[in-house]
Coordinates of C-alpha atoms in Angstrom, one line a residue:
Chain R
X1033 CA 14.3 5.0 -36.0
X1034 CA 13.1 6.4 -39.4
X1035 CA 13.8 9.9 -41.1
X1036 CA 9.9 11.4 -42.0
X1037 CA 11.7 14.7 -44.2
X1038 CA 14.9 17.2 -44.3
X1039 CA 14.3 20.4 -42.6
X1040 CA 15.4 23.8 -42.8
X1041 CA 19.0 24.1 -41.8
X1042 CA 18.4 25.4 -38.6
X1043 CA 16.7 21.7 -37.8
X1044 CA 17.8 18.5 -37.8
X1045 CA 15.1 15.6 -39.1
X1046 CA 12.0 14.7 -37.3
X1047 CA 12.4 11.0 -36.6
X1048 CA 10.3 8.3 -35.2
X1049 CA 11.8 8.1 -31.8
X1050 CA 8.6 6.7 -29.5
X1051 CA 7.0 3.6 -30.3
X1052 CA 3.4 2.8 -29.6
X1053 CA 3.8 0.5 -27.1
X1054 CA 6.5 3.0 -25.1
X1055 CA 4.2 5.6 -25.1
X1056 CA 1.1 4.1 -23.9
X1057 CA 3.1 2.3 -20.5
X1058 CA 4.6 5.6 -20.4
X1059 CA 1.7 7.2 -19.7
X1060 CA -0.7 4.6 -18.3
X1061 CA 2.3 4.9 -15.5
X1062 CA 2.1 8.5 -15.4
X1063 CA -1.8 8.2 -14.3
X1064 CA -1.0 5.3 -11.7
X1065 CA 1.9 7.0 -10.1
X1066 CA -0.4 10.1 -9.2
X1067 CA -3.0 7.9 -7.9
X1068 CA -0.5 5.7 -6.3
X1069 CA 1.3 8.5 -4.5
X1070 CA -2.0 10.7 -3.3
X1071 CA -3.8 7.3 -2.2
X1072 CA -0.5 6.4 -0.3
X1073 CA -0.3 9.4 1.2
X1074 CA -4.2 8.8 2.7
X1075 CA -2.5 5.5 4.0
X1076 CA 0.3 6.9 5.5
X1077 CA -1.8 9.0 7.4
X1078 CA -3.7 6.2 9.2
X1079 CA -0.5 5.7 11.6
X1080 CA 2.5 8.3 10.2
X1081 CA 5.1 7.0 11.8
X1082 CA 7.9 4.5 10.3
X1083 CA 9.7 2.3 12.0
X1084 CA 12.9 0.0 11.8
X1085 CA 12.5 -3.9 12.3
X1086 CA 9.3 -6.4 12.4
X1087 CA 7.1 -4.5 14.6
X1088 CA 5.9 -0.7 16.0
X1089 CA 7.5 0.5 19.0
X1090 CA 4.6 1.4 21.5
X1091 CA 6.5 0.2 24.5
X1092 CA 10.2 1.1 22.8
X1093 CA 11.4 3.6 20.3
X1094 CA 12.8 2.6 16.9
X1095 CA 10.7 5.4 14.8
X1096 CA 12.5 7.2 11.9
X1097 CA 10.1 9.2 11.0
X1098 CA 6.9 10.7 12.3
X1099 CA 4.5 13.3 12.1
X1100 CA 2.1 14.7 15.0
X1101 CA 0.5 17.2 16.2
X1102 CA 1.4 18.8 19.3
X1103 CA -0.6 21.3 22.1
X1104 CA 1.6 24.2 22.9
X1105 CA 1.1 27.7 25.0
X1106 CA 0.4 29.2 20.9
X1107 CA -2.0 26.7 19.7
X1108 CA -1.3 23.2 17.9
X1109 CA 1.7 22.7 15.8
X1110 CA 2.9 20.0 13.6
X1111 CA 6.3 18.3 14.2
X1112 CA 8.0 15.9 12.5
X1113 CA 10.6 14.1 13.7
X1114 CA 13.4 11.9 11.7
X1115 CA 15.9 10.3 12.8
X1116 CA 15.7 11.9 16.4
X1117 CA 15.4 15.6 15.0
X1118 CA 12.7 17.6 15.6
X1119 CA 10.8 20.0 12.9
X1120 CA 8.1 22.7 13.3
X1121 CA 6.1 21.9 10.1
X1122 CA 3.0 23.5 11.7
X1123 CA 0.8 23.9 7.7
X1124 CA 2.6 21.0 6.2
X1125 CA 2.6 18.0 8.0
X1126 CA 1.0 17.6 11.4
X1127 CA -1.2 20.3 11.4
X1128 CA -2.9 21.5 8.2
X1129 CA -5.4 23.5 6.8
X1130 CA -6.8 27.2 8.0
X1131 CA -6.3 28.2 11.1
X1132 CA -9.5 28.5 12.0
X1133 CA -10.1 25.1 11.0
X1134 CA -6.7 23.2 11.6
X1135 CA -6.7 19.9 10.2
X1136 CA -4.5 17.3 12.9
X1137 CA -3.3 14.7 10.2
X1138 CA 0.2 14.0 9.1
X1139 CA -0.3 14.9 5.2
X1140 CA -2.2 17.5 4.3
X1141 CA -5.8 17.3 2.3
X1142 CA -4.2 18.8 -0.5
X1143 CA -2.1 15.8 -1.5
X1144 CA -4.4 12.5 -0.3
X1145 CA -7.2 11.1 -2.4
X1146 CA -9.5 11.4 -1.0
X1147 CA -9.2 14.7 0.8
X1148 CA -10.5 13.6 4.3
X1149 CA -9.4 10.9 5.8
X1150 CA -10.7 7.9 4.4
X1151 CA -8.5 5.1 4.4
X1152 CA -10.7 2.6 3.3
X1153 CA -10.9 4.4 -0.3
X1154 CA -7.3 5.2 -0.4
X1155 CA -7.0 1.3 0.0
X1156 CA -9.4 0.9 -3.1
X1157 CA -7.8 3.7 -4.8
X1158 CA -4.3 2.0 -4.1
X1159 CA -4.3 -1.3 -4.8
X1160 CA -6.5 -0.9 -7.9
X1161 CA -3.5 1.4 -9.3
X1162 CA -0.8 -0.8 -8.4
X1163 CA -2.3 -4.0 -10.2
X1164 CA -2.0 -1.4 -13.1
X1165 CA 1.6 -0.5 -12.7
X1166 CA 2.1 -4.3 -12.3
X1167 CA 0.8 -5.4 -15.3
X1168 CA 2.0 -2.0 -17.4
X1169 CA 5.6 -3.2 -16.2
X1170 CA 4.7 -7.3 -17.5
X1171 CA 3.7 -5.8 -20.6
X1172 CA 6.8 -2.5 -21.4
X1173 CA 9.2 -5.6 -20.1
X1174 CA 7.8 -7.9 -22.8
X1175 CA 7.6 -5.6 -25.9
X1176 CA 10.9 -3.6 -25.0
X1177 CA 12.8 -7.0 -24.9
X1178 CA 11.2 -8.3 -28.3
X1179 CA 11.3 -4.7 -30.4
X1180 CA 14.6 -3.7 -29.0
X1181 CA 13.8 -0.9 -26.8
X1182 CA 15.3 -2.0 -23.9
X1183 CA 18.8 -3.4 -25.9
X1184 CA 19.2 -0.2 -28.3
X1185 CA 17.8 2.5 -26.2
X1186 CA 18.2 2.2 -22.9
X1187 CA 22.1 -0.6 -22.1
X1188 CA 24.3 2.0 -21.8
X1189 CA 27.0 1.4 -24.4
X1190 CA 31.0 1.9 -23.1
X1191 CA 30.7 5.2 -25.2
X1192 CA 27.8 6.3 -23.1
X1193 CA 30.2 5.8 -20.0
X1194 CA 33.6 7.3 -21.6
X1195 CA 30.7 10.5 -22.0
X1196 CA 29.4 10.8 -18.9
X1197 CA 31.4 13.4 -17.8
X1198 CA 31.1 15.5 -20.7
X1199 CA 27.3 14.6 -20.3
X1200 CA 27.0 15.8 -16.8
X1201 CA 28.7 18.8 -17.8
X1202 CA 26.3 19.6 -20.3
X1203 CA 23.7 19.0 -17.7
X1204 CA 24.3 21.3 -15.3
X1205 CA 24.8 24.4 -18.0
X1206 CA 21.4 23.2 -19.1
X1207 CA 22.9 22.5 -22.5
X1208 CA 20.5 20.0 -23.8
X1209 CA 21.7 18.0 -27.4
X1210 CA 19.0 16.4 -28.9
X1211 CA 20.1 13.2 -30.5
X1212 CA 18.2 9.7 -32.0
X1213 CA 18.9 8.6 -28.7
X1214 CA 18.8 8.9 -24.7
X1215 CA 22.2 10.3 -23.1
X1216 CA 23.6 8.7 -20.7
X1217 CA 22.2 10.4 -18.2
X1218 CA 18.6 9.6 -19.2
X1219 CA 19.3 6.0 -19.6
X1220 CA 20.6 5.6 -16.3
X1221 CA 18.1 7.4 -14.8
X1222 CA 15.6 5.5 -16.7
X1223 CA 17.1 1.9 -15.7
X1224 CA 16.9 3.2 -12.3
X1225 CA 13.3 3.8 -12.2
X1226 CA 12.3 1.3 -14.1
X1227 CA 14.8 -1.7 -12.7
X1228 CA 15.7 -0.5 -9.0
X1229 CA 12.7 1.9 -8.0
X1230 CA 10.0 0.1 -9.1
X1231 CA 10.1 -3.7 -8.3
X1232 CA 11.6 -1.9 -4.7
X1233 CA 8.7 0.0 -4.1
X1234 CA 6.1 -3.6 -5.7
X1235 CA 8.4 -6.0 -3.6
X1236 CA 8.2 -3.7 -0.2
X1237 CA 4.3 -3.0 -0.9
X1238 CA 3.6 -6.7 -0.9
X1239 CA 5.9 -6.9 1.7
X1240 CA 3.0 -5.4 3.9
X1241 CA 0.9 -8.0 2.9
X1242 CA 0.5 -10.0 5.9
X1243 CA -1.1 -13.0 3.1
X1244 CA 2.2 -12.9 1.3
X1245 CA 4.5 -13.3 3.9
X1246 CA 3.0 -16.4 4.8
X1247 CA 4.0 -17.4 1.5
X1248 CA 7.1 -16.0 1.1
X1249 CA 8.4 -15.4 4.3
X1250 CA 12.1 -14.4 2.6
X1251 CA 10.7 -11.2 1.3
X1252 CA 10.5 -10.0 5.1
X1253 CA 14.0 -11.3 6.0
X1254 CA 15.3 -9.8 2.7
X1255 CA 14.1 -5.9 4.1
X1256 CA 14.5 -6.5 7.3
X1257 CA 11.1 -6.8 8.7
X1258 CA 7.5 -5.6 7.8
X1259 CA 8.2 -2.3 9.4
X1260 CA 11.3 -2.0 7.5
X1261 CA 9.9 -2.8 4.5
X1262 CA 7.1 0.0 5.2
X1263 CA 9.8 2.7 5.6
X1264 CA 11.8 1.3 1.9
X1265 CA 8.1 1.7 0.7
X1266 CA 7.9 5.0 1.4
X1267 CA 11.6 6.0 0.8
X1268 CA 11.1 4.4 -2.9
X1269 CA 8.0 7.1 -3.2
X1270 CA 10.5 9.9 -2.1
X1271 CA 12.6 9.2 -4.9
X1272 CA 10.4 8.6 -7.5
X1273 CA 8.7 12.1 -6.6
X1274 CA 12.3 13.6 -6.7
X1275 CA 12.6 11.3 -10.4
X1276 CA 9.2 13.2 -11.2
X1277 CA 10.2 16.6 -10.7
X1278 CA 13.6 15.9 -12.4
X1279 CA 12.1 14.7 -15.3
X1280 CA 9.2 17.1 -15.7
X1281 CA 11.7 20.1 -15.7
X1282 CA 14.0 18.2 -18.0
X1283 CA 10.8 18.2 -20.6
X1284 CA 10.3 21.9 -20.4
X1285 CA 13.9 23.1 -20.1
X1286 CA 15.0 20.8 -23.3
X1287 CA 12.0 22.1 -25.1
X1288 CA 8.5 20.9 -23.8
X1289 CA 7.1 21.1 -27.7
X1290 CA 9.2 18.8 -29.0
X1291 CA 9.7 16.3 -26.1
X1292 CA 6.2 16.1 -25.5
X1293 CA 5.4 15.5 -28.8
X1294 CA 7.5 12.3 -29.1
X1295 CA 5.8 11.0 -26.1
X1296 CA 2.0 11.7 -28.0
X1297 CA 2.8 11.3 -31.2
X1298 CA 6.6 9.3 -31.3
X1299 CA 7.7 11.8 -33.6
X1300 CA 10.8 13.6 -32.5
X1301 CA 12.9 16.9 -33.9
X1302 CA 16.7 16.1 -33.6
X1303 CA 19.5 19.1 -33.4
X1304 CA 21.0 19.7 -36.5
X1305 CA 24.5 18.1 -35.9
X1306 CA 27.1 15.7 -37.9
X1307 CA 25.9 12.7 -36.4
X1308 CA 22.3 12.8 -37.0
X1309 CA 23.5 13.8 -40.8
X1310 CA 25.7 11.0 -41.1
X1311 CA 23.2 8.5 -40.4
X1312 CA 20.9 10.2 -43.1
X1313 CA 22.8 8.6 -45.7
X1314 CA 21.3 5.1 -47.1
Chain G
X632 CA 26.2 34.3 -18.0
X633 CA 22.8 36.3 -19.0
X634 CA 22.0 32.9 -20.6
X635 CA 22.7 30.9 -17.3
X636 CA 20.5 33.2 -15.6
X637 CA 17.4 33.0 -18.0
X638 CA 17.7 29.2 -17.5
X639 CA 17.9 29.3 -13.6
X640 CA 14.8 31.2 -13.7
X641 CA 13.1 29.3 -16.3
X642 CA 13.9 26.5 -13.6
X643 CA 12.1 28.3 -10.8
X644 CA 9.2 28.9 -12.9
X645 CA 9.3 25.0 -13.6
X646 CA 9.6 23.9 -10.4
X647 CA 6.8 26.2 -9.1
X648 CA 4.1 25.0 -12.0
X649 CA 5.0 21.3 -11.2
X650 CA 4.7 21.8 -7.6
X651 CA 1.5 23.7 -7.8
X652 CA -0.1 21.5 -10.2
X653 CA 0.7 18.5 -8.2
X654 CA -0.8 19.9 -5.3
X655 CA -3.9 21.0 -7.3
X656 CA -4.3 17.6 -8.1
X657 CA -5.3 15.7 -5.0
X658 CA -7.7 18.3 -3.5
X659 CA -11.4 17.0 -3.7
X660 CA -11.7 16.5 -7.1
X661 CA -11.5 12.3 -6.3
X662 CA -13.7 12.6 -3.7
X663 CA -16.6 10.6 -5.4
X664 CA -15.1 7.7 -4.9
X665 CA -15.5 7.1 -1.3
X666 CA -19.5 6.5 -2.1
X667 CA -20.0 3.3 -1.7
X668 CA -22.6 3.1 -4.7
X669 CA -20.0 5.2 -7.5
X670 CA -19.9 2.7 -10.6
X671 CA -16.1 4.0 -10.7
X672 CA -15.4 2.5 -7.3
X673 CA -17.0 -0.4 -7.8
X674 CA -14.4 -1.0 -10.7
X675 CA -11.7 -0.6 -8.4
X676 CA -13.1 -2.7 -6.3
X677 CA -12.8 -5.2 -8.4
X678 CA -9.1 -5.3 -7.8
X679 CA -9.7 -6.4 -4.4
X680 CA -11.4 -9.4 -6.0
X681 CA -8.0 -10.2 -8.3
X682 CA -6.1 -10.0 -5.1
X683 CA -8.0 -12.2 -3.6
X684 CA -7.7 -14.9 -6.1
X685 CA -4.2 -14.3 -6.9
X686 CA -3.4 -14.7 -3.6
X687 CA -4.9 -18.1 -3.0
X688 CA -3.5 -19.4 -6.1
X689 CA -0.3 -18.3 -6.0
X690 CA -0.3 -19.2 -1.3
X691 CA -0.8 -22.3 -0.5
X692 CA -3.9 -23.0 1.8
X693 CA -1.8 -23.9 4.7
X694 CA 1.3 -22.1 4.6
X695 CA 1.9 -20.6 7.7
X696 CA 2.1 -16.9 9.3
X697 CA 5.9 -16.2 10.8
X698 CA 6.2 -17.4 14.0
X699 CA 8.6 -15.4 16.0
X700 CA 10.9 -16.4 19.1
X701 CA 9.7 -15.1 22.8
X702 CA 12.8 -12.6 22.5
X703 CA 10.7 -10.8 19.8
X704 CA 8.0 -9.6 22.5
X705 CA 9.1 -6.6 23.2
X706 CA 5.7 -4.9 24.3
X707 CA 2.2 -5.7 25.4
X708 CA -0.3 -6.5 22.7
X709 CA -1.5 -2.6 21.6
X710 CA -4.9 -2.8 21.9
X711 CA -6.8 -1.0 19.3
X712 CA -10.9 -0.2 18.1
X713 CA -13.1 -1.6 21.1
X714 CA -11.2 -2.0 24.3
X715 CA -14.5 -2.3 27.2
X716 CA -18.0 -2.9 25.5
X717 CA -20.4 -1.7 27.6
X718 CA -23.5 -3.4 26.4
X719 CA -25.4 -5.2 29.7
X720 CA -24.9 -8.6 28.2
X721 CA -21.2 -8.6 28.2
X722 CA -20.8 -6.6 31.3
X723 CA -22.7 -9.4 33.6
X724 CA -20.5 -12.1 31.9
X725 CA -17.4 -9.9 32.6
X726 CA -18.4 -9.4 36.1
X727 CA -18.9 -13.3 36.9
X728 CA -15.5 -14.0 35.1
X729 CA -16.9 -14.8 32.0
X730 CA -17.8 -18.4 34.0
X731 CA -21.4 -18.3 32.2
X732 CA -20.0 -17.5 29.0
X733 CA -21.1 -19.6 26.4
X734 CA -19.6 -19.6 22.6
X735 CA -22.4 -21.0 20.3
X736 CA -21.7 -22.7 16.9
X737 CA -24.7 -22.4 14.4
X738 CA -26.3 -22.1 11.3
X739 CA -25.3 -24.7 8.7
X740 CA -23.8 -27.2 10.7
X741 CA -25.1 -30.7 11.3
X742 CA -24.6 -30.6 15.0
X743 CA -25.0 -27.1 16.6
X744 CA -24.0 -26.7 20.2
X745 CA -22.6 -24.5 22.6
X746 CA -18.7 -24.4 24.3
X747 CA -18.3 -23.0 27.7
X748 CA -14.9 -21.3 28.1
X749 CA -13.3 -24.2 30.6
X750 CA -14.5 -26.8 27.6
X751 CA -12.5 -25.1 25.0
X752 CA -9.9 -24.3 27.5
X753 CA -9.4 -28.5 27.7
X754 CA -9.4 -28.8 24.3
X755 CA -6.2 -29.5 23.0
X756 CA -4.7 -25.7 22.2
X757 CA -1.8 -24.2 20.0
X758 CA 0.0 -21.5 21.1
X759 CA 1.7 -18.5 18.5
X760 CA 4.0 -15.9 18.4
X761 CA 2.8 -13.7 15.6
X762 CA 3.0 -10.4 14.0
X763 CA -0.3 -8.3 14.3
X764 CA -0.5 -5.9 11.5
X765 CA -3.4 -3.7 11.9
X766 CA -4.6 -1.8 8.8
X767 CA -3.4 1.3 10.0
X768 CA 0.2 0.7 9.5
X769 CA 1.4 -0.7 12.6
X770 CA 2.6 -3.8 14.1
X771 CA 3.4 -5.6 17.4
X772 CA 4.1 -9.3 18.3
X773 CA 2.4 -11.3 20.7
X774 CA 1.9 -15.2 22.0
X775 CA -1.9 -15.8 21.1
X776 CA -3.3 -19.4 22.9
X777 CA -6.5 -21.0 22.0
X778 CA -8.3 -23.9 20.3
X779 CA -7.8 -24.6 17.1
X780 CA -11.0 -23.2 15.2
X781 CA -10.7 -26.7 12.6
X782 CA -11.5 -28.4 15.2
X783 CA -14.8 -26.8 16.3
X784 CA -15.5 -27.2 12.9
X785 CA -15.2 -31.0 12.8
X786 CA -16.7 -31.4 15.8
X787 CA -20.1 -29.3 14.8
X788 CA -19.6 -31.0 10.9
X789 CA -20.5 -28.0 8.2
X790 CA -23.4 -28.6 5.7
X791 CA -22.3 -29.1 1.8
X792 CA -23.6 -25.5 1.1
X793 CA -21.5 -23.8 4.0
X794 CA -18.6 -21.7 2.3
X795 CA -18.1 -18.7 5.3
X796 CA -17.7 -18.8 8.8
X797 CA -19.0 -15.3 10.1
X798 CA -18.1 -14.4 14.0
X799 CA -20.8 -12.5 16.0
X800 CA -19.5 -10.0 18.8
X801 CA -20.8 -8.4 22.1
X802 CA -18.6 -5.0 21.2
X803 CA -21.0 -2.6 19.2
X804 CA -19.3 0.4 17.3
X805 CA -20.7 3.2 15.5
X806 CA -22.0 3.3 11.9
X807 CA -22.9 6.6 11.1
X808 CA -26.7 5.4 11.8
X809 CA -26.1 4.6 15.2
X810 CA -24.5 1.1 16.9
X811 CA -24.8 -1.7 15.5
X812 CA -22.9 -5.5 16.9
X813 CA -19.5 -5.8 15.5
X814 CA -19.0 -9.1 12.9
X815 CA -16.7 -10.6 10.7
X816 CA -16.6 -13.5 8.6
X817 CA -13.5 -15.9 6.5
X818 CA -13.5 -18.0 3.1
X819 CA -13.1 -21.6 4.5
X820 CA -9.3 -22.1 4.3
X821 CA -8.7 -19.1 6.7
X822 CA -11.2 -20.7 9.1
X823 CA -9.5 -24.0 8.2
X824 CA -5.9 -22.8 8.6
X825 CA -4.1 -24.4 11.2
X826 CA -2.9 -20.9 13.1
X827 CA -6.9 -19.5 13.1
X828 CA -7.5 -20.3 16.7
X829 CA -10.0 -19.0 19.3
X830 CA -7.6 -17.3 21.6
X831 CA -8.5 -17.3 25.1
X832 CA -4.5 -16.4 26.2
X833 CA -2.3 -13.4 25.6
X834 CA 1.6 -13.8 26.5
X835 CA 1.2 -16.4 28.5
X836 CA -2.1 -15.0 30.4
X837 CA -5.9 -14.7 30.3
X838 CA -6.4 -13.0 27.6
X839 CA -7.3 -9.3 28.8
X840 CA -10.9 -7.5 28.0
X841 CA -9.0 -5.0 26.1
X842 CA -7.7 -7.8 23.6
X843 CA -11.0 -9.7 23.6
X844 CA -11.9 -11.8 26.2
X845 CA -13.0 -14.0 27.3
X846 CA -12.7 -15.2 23.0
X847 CA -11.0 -13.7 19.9
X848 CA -10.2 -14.8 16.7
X849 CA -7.0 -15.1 15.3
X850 CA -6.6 -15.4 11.2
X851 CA -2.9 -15.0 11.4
X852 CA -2.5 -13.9 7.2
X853 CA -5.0 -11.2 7.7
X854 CA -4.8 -7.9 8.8
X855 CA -6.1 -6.3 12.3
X856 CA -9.8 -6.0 11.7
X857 CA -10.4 -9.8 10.9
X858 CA -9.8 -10.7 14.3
X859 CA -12.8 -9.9 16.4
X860 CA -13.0 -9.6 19.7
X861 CA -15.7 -11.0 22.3
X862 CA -16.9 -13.4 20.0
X863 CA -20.3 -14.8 21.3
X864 CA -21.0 -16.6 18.1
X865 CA -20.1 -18.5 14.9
X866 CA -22.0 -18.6 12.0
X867 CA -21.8 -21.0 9.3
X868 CA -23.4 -19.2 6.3
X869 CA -23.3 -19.7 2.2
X870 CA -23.7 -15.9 2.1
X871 CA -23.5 -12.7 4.0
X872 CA -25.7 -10.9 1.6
X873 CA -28.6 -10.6 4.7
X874 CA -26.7 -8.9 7.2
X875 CA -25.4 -5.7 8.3
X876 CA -25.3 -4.2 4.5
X877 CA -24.2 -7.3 2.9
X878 CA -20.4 -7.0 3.0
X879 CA -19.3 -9.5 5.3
X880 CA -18.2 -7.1 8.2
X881 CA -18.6 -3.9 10.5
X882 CA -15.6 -2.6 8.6
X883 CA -16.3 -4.0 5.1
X884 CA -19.7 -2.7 5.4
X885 CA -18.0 0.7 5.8
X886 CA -16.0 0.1 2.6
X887 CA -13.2 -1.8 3.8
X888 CA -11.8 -4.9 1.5
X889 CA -13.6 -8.1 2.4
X890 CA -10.1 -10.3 2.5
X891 CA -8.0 -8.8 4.2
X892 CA -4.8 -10.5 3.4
X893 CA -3.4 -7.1 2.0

């Protein structure tokens, strides 16, 4: 990472923190996750329940979650059920929309592409998107291995680990440092994403497939059947949402100028602090 | 502590503008691309096309579905999109037992003929336990019986130029411009897989008219939709391009993907 210029006291240097290649997956993921989440959500909606095992229990019960609509002396309401409990989400989930016009679908228009039900286009929508986020992965895997990235960045080293503590501290007073490189925090979270999360949620989507299970019948024993591997599909989104909102209020509480501008433009202002001085020298 | 507190609301406010602008997001503004004609879709489409090809490159032709153990059926076969068509055709058939039923074999095929149900009954059968994973979501195992569709093929003998096998239905469904015969149609390795049978037997009975009878197609590595019911015909074609709109299938004609191995 190179130093572009000393700044006033009150600032440390603006470096090069981003490259290229990081901040075009970066973003190219940011566009397919959106589409990827409001086109699964359409899909979902086709049958949302999830189930446990190889198959759907019609003539047994092993749902763990599900969303209906209900009559009742007051009108429809939406329930949703997991694991055996029982929520009133009349507005959410289940029943949507005004209530004039209630809308008897287990996501609401508001967060499916399309906005009706349509889940021949959310199929288009999907699967165009996650050929994207396939090859975006390929591609960030390949370049982060050969220029480092993945090495310097984001291994955690034993001092990230001996920090952690201190680093979680500072976390939770929102006390953010702004060094040449990820905390500990961030990298883990980043590994997590990017090496748990998403070959979970690529490996349980093709899980569905019914073409590839014929050729690799292991990937349905390794989740525990198709319907299993629907549920991991849709826990995986969960957490990536819950990753999302993390990271997004991360960007604007640690200074959405700055951090947003090393993922545009790579350049990066550090905190003024002995380290970043230190490394200054030639 | 006044710091702390500036910073826990700064979070509220964060949370709310990410919320809300995630929620803004979906709305109609993607609508456009469930018209069929949008230039956009058709690019998307196009990933359909990569699956496709990926998919029988990286499968081979005849490796097979899962077959699962009796202990697995654990419910009747859910029966799903048209459970009694009413047209007058198949309703005489029905009410004779389907003992005048006759599957006919055409198009381009060197030796077209017709198969009453007790001649493909004798022919030698294969019986499945499979998953049936309908495009919806769902799932449910069943034992499918029938004759092996291969072997109608050799029988008949396809033309050089035949490359899909389309299957004509008695059910009719509704298009948006009124009903039209349900069809569907397979590349030549799902027709010549050996688990794509015409199944005239569900869990160790006559197959039911809610699952098809007296005839339904099983392609075992597709989803729900590409096995028809009341199948009355089978079509050997080089291209769909002349019928319904051109797609290959009620369902693909509505914008569904062609293969249906995803």
């Amino acid at each position: 990472m190179s130093i572009a210029h000393e700044s006033a006291a009150s600032q440390g240097p603006l470096i090069y923190r981003q490259a290229l290649i990081t901040r075009l997956t970066h973003w190219t993921w940011a566009v397919c996750l959106f589409f990827l989440l409001l086109s699964g959500l359409q899909i979902f909606n086709a049958h949302p329940t999830l189930y446990i095992g190889n198959q759907s229990g019609f003539g047994f019960d092993n749902a763990v979650l599900s969303m209906r609509a209900v009559d009742t002396p007051h009108g429809a309401e939406g329930r949703t059920t997991i694991l055996g409990h029982e929520f009133n989400t009349t507005g959410v989930f289940g029943v949507s929309g005004s209530a004039d016009d209630p809308s008897y679908r287990g996501i609401p228009a508001a967060l499916t592409i399309p906005s009706y039900r349509d889940l021949a286009t959310g199929r288009v929508v999907h699967f165009f998107f996650a050929w994207l986020l396939v090859a975006t992965l390929i591609i960030w895997l390949t370049a982060s291995f050969a220029n480092g990235h993945l090495r310097r960045d984001l291994t955690p080293t034993r001092r990230d680990l001996e920090n952690f503590p201190s680093d979680v501290r500072d976390h939770v007073r929102f006390r953010f440092h702004h060094g040449n490189s990820y905390n500990v925090l961030q990298k883990l979270s980043y590994c997590a994403v990017l090496f748990v999360l998403f070959p979970l949620i690529i490996a349980t989507g093709l899980t569905m497939s019914p073409g590839i299970d014929a050729g690799f019948p292991w990937l349905v024993e390794v989740f525990g059947g198709r319907q299993t591997a629907r549920t991991l599909h849709f826990l995986a989104m969960f957490l990536l949402v819950l990753f999302f909102v993390v990271h997004v209020m991360m960007v604007l509480l640690a200074g959405p100028f700055n951090e947003l501008r090393s993922m545009i433009t790579g350049w990066y202002r550090t905190s003024p602090d002995k380290n970043a001085s230190e490394e200054e020298k030639p | 502590m006044s710091k702390i507190m500036l910073t826990r609301r700064k979070l509220l406010v964060t949370g709310a503008a990410g919320a809300s602008s995630l929620v803004l997001g979906g709305c109609d503004t993607f609508d456009f691309l469930s018209q069929n004609d949008s230039a956009a879709r058709a690019v998307l489409e196009k990933a359909n096309d990569l699956t496709y090809h990926a998919q029988r490159l990286l499968i081979r032709n005849g490796a097979l579905a899962t077959e699962y153990s009796e202990t697995e059926i654990r419910q009747g076969q859910r029966p799903n999109g048209s459970t009694d068509p009413q047209t007058n055709e198949y309703l005489t058939l029905k009410d004779n037992g389907f003992a005048d039923y006759r599957l006919s074999v055409t198009g381009l095929v060197e030796r077209p003929r017709n198969y009453s149900l007790s001649e493909l009954r004798n022919m030698p059968s294969r019986t499945q336990i499979t998953r049936h994973d309908c495009v919806e979501g769902w799932s449910c195992i069943a034992k499918w019986t029938g004759t092996p569709l291969s072997r109608i093929l050799d029988e008949v003998g396809l033309k050089p130029n035949a490359r899909f096998v389309v299957f004509h239905c008695y059910d009719k469904y509704d298009d948006n411009a009124g009903a039209v015969p349900y069809y569907e149609s397979c590349d030549l390795v799902d027709a010549r897989h050996p688990q794509t049978i015409l199944a005239y037997g569900l869990n160790g009975e006559s197959l039911p008219v809610a699952n098809g009878a007296p005839i339904r197609v099983r392609i075992e590595r597709a989803l729900g939709y590409k096995q028809p019911k009341y199948v009355h015909t089978i079509e050997l074609v080089d291209s769909f391009a002349h019928m319904g709109r051109g797609k290959g299938g009620f369902w693909e004609d509505l914008g569904y993907d062609w293969y249906a191995g995803i």
